[in-house]
Short mmCIF file of N, CA and C in Angstrom, two decimals:
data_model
loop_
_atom_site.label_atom_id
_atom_site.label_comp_id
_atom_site.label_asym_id
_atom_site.label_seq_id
_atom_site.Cartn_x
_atom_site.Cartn_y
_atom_site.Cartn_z
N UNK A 1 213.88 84.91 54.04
CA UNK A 1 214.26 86.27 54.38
C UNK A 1 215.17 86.29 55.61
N UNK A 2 215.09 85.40 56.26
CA UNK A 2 215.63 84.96 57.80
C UNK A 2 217.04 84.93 57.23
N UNK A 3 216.95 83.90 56.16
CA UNK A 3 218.90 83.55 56.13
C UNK A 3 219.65 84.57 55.79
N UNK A 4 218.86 85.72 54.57
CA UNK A 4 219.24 86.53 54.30
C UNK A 4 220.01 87.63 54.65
N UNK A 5 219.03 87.63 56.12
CA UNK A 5 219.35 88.86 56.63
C UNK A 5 220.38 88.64 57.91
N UNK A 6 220.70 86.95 58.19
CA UNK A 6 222.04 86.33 58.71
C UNK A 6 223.14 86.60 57.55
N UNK A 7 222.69 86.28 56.71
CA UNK A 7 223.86 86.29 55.79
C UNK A 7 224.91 87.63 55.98
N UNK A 8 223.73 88.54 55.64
CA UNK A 8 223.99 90.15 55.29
C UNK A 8 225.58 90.61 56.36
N UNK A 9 225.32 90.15 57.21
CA UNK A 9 225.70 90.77 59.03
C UNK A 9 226.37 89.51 59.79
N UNK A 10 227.00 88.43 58.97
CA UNK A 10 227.35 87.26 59.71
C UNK A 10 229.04 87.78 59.62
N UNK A 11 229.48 88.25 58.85
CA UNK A 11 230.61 88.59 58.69
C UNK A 11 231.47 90.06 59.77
N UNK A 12 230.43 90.05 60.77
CA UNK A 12 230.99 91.47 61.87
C UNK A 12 231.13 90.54 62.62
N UNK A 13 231.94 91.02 63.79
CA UNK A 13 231.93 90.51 64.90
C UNK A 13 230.75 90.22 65.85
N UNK A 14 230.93 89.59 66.50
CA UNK A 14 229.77 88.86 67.72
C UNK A 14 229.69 90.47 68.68
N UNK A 15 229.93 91.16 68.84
CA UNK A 15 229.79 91.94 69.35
C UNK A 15 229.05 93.05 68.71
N UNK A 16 228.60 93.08 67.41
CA UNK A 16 227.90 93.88 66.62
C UNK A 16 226.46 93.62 66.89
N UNK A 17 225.75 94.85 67.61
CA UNK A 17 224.05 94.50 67.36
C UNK A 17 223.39 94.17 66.92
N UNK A 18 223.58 94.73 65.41
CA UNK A 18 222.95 93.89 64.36
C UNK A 18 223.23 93.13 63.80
N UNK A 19 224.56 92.41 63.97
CA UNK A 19 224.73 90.87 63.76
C UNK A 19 223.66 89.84 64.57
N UNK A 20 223.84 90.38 65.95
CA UNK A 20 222.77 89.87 67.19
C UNK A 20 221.72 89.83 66.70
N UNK A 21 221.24 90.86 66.41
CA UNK A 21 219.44 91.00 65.86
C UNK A 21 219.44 89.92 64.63
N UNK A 22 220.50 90.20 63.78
CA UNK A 22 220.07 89.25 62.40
C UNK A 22 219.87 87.72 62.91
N UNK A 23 220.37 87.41 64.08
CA UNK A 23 220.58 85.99 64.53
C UNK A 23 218.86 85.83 64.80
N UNK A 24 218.92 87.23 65.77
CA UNK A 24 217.25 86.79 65.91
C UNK A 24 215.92 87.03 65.09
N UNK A 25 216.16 87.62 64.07
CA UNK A 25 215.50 87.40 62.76
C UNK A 25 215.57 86.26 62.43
N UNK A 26 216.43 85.74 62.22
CA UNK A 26 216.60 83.81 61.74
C UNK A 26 216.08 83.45 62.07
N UNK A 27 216.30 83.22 63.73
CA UNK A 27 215.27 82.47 64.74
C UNK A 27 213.82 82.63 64.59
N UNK A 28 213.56 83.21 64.59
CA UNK A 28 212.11 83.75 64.64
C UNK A 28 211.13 83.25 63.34
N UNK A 29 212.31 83.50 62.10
CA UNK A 29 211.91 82.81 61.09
C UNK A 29 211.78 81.60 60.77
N UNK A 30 212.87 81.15 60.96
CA UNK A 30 212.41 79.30 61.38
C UNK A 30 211.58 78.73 62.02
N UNK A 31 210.85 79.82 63.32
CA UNK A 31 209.96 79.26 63.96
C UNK A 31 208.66 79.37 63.53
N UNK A 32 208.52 80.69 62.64
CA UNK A 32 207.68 80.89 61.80
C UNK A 32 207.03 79.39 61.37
N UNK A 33 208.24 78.54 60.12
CA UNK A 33 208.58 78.28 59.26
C UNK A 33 207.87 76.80 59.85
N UNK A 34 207.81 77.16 60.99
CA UNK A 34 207.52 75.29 61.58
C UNK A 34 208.75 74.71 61.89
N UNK A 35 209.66 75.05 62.25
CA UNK A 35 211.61 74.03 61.79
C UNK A 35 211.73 74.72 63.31
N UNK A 36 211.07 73.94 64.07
CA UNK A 36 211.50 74.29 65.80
C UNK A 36 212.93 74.03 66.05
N UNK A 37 213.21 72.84 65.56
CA UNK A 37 214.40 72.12 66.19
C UNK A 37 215.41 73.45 65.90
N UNK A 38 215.44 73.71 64.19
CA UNK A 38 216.66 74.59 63.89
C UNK A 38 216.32 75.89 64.42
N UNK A 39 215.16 76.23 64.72
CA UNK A 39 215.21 78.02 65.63
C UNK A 39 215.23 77.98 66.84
N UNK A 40 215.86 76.50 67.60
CA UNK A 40 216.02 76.54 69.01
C UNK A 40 217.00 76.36 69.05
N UNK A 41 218.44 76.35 68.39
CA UNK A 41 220.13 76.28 67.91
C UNK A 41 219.97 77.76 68.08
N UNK A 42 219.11 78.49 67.03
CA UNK A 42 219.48 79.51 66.82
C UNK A 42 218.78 80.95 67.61
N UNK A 43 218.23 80.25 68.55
CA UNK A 43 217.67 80.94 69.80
C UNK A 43 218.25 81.29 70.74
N UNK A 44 218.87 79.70 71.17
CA UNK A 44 219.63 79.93 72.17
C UNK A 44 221.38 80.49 71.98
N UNK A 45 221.79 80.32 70.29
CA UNK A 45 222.71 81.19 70.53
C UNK A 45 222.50 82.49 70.02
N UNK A 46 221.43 82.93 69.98
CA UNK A 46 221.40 84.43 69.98
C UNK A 46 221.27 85.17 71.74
N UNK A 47 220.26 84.23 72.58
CA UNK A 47 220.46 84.00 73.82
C UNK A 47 221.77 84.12 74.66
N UNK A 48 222.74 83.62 73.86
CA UNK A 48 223.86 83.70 74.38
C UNK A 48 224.90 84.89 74.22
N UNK A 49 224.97 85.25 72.99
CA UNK A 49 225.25 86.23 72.81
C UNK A 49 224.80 87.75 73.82
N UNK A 50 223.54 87.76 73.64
CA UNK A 50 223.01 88.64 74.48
C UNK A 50 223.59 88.72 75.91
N UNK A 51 223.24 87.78 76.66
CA UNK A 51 223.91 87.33 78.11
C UNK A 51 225.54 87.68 77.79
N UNK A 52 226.45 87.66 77.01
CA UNK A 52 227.72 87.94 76.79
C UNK A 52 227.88 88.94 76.96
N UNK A 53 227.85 89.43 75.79
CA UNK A 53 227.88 90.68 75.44
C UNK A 53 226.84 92.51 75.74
N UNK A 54 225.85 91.63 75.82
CA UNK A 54 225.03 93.09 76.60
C UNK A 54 224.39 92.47 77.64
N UNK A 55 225.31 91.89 79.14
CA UNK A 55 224.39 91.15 79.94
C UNK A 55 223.39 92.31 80.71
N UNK A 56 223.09 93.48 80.68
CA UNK A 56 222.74 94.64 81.21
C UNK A 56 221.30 94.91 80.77
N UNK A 57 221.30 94.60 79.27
CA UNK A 57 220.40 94.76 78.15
C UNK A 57 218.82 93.50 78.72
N UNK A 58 218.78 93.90 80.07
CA UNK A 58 217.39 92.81 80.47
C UNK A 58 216.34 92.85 79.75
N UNK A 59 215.40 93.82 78.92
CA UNK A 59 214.82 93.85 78.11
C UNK A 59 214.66 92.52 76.83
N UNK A 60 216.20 93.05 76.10
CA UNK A 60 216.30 91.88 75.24
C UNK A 60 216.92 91.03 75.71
N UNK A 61 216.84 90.64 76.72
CA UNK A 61 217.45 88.84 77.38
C UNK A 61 215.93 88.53 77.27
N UNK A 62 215.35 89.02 78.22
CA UNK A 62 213.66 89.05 78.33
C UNK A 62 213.12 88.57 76.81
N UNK A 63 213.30 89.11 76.18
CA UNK A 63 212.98 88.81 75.05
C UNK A 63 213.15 87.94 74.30
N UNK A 64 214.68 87.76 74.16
CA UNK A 64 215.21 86.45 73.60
C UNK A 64 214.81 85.31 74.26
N UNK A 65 214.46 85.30 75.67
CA UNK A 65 213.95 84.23 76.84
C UNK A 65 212.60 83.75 76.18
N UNK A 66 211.93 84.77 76.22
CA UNK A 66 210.60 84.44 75.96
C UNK A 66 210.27 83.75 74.74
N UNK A 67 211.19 84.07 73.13
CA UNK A 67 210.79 83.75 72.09
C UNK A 67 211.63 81.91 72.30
N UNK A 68 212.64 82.06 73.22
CA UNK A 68 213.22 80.25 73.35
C UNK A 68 211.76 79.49 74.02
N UNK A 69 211.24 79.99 75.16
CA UNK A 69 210.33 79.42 75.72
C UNK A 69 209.20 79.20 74.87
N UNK A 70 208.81 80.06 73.79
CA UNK A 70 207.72 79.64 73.37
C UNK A 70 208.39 78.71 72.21
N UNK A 71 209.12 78.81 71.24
CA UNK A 71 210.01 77.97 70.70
C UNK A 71 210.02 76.32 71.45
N UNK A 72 210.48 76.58 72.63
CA UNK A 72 210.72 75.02 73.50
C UNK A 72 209.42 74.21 73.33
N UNK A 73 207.68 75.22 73.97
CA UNK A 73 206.92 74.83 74.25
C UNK A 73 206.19 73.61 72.34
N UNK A 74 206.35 74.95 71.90
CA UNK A 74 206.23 74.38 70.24
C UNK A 74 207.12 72.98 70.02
N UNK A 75 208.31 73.04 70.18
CA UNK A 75 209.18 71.57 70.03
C UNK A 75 208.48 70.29 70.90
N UNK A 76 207.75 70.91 71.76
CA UNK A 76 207.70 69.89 72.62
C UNK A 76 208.12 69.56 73.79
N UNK A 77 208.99 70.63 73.85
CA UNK A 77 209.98 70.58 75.15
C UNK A 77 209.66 71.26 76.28
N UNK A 78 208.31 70.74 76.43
CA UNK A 78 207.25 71.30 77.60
C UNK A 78 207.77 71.72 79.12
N UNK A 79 208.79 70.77 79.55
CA UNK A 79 209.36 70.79 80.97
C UNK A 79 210.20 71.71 80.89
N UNK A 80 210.89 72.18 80.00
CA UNK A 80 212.01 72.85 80.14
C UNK A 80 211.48 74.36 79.43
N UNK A 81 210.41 74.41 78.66
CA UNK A 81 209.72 76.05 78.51
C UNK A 81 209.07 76.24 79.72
N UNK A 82 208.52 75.20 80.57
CA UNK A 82 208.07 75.53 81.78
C UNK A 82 208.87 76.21 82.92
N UNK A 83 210.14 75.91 82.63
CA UNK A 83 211.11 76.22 83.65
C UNK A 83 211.36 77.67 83.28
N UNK A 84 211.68 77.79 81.77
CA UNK A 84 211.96 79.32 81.26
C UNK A 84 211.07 80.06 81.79
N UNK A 85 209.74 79.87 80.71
CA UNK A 85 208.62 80.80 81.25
C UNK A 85 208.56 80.81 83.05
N UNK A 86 208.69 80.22 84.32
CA UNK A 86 208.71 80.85 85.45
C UNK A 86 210.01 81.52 85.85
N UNK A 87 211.11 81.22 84.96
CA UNK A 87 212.03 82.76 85.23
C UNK A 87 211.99 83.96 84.47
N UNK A 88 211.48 83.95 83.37
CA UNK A 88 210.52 84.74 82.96
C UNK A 88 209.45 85.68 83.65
N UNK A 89 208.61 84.64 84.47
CA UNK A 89 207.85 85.64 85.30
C UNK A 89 208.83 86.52 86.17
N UNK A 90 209.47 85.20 87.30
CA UNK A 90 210.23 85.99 88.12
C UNK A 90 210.55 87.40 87.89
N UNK A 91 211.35 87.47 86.72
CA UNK A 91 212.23 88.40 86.70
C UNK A 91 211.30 89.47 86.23
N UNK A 92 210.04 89.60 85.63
CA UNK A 92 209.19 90.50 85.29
C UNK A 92 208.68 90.76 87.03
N UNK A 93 208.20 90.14 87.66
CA UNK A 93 207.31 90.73 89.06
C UNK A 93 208.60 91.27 89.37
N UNK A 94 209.65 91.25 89.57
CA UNK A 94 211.04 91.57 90.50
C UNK A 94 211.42 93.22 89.37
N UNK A 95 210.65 93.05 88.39
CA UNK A 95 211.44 94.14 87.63
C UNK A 95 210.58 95.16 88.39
#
């Protein structure tokens, strides 16, 4: 359902929301799916996007942050979700 709904919305520009969102539907689905490696490609460039294009939008950075970090922690990539998740906090006590 993940690819699907990339598929649908891959053809707007990077600047379209719901191109953005469909990215993070993917993601999310792959991680579902158990396939860490491929929903942490597609994490962090939905991640990126966000930071681009709506760098304002802290909510969903927040968000997209959080679903890479737990993503990382799942891969294995313990040191470096560790690092996320405490800017993560940061930026929640500071909000």
């Amino acid at each position: 359902l993940g690819w699907a709904c990339w598929k649908t919305y891959l053809g707007r520009p990077d600047t379209n929301a719901v191109r953005c969102e469909s990215l993070a539907v993917l993601g999310n689905a792959l991680f579902t799916s158990g396939k860490f490696t491929e929903a942490l490609l597609v994490l962090e460039a939905n991640l990126a996007l966000l930071r681009r294009y709506w760098p304002h939008d802290e909510n969903g950075i927040l968000v997209a942050q959080t679903s890479l970090a737990v993503c990382l922690g799942n891969a294995g990539r313990l040191d470096e979700a560790l690092v996320l998740r405490r800017e993560i906090y940061a930026k929640m006590v500071a909000w």
